[in-house]
Each structure stands twice: as structure tokens, then as C-alpha cells.
PDB file of C-alpha atoms in Angstrom:
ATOM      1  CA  UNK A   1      24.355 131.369  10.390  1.00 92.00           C
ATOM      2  CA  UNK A   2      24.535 135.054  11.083  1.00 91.00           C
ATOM      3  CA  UNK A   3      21.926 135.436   8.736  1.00 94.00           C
ATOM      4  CA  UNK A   4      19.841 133.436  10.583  1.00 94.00           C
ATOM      5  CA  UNK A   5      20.424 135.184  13.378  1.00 93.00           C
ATOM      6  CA  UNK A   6      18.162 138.160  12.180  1.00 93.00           C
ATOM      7  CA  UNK A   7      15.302 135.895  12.619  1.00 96.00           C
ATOM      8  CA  UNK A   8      15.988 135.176  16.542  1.00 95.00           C
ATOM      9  CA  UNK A   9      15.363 131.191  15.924  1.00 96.00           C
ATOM     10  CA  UNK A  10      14.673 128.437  18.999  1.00 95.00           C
ATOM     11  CA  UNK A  11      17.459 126.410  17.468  1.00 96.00           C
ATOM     12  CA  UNK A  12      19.819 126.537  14.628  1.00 97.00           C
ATOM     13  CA  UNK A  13      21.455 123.420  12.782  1.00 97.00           C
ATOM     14  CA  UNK A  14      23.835 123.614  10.106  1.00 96.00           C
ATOM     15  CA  UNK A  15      24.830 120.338   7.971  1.00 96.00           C
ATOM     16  CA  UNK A  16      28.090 120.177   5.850  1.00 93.00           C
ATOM     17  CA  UNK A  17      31.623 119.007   5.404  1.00 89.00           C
ATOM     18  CA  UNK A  18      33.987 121.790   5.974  1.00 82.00           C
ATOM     19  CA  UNK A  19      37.563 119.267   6.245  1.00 83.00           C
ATOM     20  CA  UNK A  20      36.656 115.666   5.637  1.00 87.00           C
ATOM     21  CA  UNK A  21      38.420 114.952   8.998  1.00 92.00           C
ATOM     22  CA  UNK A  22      35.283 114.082  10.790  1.00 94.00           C
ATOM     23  CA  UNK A  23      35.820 111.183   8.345  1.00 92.00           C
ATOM     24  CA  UNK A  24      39.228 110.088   9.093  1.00 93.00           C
ATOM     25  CA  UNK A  25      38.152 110.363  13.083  1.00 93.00           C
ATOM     26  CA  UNK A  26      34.973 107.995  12.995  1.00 95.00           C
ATOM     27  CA  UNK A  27      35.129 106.338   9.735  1.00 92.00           C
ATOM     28  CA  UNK A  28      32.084 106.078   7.384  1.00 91.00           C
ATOM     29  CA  UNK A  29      29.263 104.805  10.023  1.00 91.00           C
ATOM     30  CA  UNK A  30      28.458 108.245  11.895  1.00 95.00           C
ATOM     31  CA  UNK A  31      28.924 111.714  10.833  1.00 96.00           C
ATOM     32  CA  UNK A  32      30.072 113.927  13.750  1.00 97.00           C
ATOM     33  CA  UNK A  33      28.195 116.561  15.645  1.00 98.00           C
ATOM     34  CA  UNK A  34      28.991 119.719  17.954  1.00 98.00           C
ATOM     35  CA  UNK A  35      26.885 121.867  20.039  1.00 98.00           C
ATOM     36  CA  UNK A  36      27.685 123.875  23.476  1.00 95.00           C
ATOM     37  CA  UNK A  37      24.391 122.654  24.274  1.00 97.00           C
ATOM     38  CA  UNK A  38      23.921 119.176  26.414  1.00 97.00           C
ATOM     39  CA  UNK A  39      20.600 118.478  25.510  1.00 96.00           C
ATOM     40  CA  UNK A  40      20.487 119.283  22.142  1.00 97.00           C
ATOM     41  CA  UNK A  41      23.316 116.979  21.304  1.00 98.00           C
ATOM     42  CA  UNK A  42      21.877 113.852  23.393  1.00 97.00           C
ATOM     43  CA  UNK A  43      19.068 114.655  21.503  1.00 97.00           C
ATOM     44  CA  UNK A  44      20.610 114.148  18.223  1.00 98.00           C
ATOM     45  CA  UNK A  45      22.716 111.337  19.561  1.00 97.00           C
ATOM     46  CA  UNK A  46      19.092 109.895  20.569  1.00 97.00           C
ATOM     47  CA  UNK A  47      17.500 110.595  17.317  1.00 97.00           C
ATOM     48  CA  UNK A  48      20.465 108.533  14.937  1.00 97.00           C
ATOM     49  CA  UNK A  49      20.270 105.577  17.123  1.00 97.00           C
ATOM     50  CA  UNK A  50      16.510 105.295  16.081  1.00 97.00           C
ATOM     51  CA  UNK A  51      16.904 106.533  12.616  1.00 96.00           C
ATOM     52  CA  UNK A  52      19.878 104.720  11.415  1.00 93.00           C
ATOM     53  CA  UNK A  53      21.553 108.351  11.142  1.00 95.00           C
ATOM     54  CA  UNK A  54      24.262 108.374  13.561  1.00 96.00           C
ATOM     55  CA  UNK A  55      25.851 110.914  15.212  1.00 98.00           C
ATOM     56  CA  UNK A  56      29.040 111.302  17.094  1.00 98.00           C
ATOM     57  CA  UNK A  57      29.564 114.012  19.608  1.00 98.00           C
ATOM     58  CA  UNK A  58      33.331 115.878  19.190  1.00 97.00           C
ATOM     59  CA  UNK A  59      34.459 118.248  21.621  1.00 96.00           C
ATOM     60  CA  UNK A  60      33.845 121.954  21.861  1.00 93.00           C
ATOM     61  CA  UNK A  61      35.921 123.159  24.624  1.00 93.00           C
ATOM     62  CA  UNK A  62      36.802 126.466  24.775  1.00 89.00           C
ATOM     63  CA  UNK A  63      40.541 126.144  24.895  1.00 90.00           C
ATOM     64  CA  UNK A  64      40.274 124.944  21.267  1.00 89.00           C
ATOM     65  CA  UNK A  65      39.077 128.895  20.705  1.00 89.00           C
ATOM     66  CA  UNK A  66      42.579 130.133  21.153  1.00 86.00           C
ATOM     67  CA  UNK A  67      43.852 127.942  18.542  1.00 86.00           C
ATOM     68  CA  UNK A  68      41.865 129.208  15.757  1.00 87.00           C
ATOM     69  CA  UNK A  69      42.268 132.823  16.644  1.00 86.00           C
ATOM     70  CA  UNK A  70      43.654 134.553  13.192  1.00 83.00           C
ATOM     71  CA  UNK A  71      46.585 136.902  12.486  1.00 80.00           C
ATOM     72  CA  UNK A  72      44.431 138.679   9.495  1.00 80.00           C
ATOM     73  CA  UNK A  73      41.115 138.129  10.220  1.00 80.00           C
ATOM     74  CA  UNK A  74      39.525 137.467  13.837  1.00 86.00           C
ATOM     75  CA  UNK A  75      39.543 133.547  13.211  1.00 82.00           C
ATOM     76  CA  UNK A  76      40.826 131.255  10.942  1.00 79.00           C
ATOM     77  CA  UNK A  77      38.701 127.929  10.310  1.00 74.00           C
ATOM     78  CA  UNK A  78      41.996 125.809  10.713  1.00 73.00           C
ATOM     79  CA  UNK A  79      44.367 125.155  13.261  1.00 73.00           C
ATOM     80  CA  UNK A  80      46.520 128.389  13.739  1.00 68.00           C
ATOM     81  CA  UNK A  81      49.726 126.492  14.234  1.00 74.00           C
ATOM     82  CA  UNK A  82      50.136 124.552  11.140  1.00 75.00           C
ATOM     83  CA  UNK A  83      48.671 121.157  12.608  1.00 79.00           C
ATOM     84  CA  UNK A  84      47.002 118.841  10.548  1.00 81.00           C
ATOM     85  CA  UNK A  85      45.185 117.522  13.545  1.00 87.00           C
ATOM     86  CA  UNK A  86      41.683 118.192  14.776  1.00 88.00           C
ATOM     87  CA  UNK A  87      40.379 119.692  11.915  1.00 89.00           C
ATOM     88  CA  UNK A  88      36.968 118.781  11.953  1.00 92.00           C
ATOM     89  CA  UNK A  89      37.186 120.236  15.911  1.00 93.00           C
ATOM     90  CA  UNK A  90      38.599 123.229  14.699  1.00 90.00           C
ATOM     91  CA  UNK A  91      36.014 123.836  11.539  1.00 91.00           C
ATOM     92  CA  UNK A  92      32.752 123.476  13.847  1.00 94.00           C
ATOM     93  CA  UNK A  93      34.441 125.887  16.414  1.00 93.00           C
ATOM     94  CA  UNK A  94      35.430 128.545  13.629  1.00 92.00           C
ATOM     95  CA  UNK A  95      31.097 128.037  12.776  1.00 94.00           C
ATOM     96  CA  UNK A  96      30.935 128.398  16.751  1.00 95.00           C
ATOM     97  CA  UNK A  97      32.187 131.691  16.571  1.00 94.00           C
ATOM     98  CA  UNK A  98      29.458 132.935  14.107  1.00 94.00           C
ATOM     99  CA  UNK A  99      26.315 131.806  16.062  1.00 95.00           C
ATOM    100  CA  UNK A 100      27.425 132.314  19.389  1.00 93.00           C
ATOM    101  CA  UNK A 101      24.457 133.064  21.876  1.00 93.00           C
ATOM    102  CA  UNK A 102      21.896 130.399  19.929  1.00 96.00           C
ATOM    103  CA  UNK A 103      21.230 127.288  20.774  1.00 96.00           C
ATOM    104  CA  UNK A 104      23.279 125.646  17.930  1.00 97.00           C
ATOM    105  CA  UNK A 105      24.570 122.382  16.304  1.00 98.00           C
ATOM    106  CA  UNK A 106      26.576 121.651  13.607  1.00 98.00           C
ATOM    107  CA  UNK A 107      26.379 118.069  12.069  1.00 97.00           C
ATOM    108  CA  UNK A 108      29.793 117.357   9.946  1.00 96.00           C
ATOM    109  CA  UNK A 109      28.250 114.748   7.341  1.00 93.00           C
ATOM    110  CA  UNK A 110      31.680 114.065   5.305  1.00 91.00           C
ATOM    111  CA  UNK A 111      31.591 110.342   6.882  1.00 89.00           C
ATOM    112  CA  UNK A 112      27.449 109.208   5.760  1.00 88.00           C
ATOM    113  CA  UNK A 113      28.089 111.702   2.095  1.00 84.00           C
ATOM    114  CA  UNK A 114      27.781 108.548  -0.133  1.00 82.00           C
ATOM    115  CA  UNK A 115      27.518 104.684   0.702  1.00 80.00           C
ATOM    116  CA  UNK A 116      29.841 102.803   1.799  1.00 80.00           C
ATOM    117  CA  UNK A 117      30.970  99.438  -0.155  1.00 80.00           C
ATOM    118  CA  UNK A 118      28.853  96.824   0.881  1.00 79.00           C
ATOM    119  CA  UNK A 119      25.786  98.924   2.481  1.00 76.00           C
ATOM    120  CA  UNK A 120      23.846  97.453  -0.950  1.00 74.00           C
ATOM    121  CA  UNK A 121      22.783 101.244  -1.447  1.00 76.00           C
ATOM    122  CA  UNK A 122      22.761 103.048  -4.876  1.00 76.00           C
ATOM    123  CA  UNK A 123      26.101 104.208  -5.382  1.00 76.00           C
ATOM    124  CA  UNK A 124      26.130 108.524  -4.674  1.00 75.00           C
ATOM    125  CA  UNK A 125      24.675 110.548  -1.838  1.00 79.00           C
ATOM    126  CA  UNK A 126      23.207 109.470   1.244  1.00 80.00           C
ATOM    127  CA  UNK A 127      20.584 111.861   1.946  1.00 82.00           C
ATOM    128  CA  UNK A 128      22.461 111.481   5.459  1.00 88.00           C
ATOM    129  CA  UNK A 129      20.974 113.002   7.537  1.00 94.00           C
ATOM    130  CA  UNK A 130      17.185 113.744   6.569  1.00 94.00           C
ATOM    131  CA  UNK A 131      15.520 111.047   8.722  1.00 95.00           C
ATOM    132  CA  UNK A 132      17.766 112.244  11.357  1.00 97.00           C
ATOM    133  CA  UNK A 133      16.834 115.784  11.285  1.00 97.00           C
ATOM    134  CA  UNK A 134      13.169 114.707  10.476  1.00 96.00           C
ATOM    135  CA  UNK A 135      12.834 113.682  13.411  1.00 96.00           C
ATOM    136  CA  UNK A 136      14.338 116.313  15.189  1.00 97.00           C
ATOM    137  CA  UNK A 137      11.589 118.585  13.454  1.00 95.00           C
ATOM    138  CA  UNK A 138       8.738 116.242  14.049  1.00 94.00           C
ATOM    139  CA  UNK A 139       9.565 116.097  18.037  1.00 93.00           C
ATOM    140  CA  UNK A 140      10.762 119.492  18.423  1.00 88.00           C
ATOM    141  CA  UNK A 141       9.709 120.981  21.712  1.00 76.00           C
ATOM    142  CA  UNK A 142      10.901 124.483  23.351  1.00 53.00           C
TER     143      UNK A 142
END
């Protein structure tokens, strides 16, 4: 993300797992998603309900900042008093702190990675969430 920085981009969006909690906080029907940014993340939000890719919004409140504030390093991307809460919260706001000042959203897929029993899908990856960010790209506007 600081990387992509360089390039002074509109938006950025990151997709990955960094915990797996996203999964034990909404189950396996929506993959979470943070942003400091309103729009963007009603946007999203918007975009899964017509895709089938759904999205949850999880906080990003800066008081959650001081917990992940590091004794060795600026930031630590878990909880910095041993909790095993939160730790999807506390992953997207150690990203936060690396793309700071761009409009930005992270979208924690660990819940949509591979079908769920029952969802008569091919057993393996999703591909969550290409139509969701598809469609982000294909109505895009500044």
C-alpha cells in the first residue's frame, strides 16, 4: 500500500485475510470491510447486495489506534495487550496506518475464501470478491 502510494491513486483497495477473525465475527456469508471513508464503504456495501458479494462494514475508530501501537516497532498488527479479541479490527487498522491520507478500503475475504457446505459450488476458492470489485471498477466515478 505504500507502494502504491508513489502513484498518487483516486482510491486504493486491498483484499486479503490477515487473522481469519473476520470469519469467526460474520460467519461464512460476507467478508468484512473497513474504510475511514463513508461513501466508499456504502458503496461497497451497495455493490455486494447486487453482486451476491457481500460486505460487512467493521469499525475503524480511532481509539482502536492506541491499541495497536508497538513497543519495537511503531505498530503491531495485533492487539497490544494480549487479547484475542478484535483481531480482524485490529489487522485492517495496522493496514490503516500504512495508507493513511488515501481514500482506502480494505476487504477481509477469510469468510467468502472457499464455499461453504451446501452453496452446490466446486469445492476451493471463491473468486470472492471479483464481481464485487468489478463492479466497483465498471462504475467508478471521482
Amino acid at each position: 500500500m505504500t507502494y502504491a502510494k508513489k502513484y498518487n491513486p483516486e482510491v486504493v483497495i486491498d483484499v486479503a485475510t490477515l487473522t481469519g477473525a473476520a470469519l469467526v465475527a460474520l460467519g461464512e456469508r460476507a467478508s468484512a470491510i473497513f474504510s475511514d471513508d463513508d461513501k466508499l464503504a456504502k458503496r461497497f456495501g451497495r455493490g455486494g447486495e447486487e453482486t451476491g458479494d457481500y460486505v460487512w462494514r467493521l469499525p475503524m475508530w480511532e481509539e482502536y489506534e492506541n491499541e495497536i501501537k508497538g513497543s519495537l516497532g511503531d505498530y503491531t498488527n495485533i492487539h497490544n495487550k494480549d487479547s484475542r479479541y478484535g483481531g480482524a479490527i485490529y489487522g485492517a487498522n495496522f493496514l490503516h496506518q500504512f495508507i493513511k491520507g488515501t481514500k482506502w478500503a480494505h476487504i477481509d475475504m477469510a469468510p467468502r475464501m472457499t464455499a461453504m457446505a451446501g452453496e452446490n459450488l466446486a469445492s476451493g476458492a471463491l473468486g470472492s470478491p471479483v464481481r464485487l470489485l468489478y463492479k466497483f471498477i465498471e462504475e467508478y466515478k471521482n
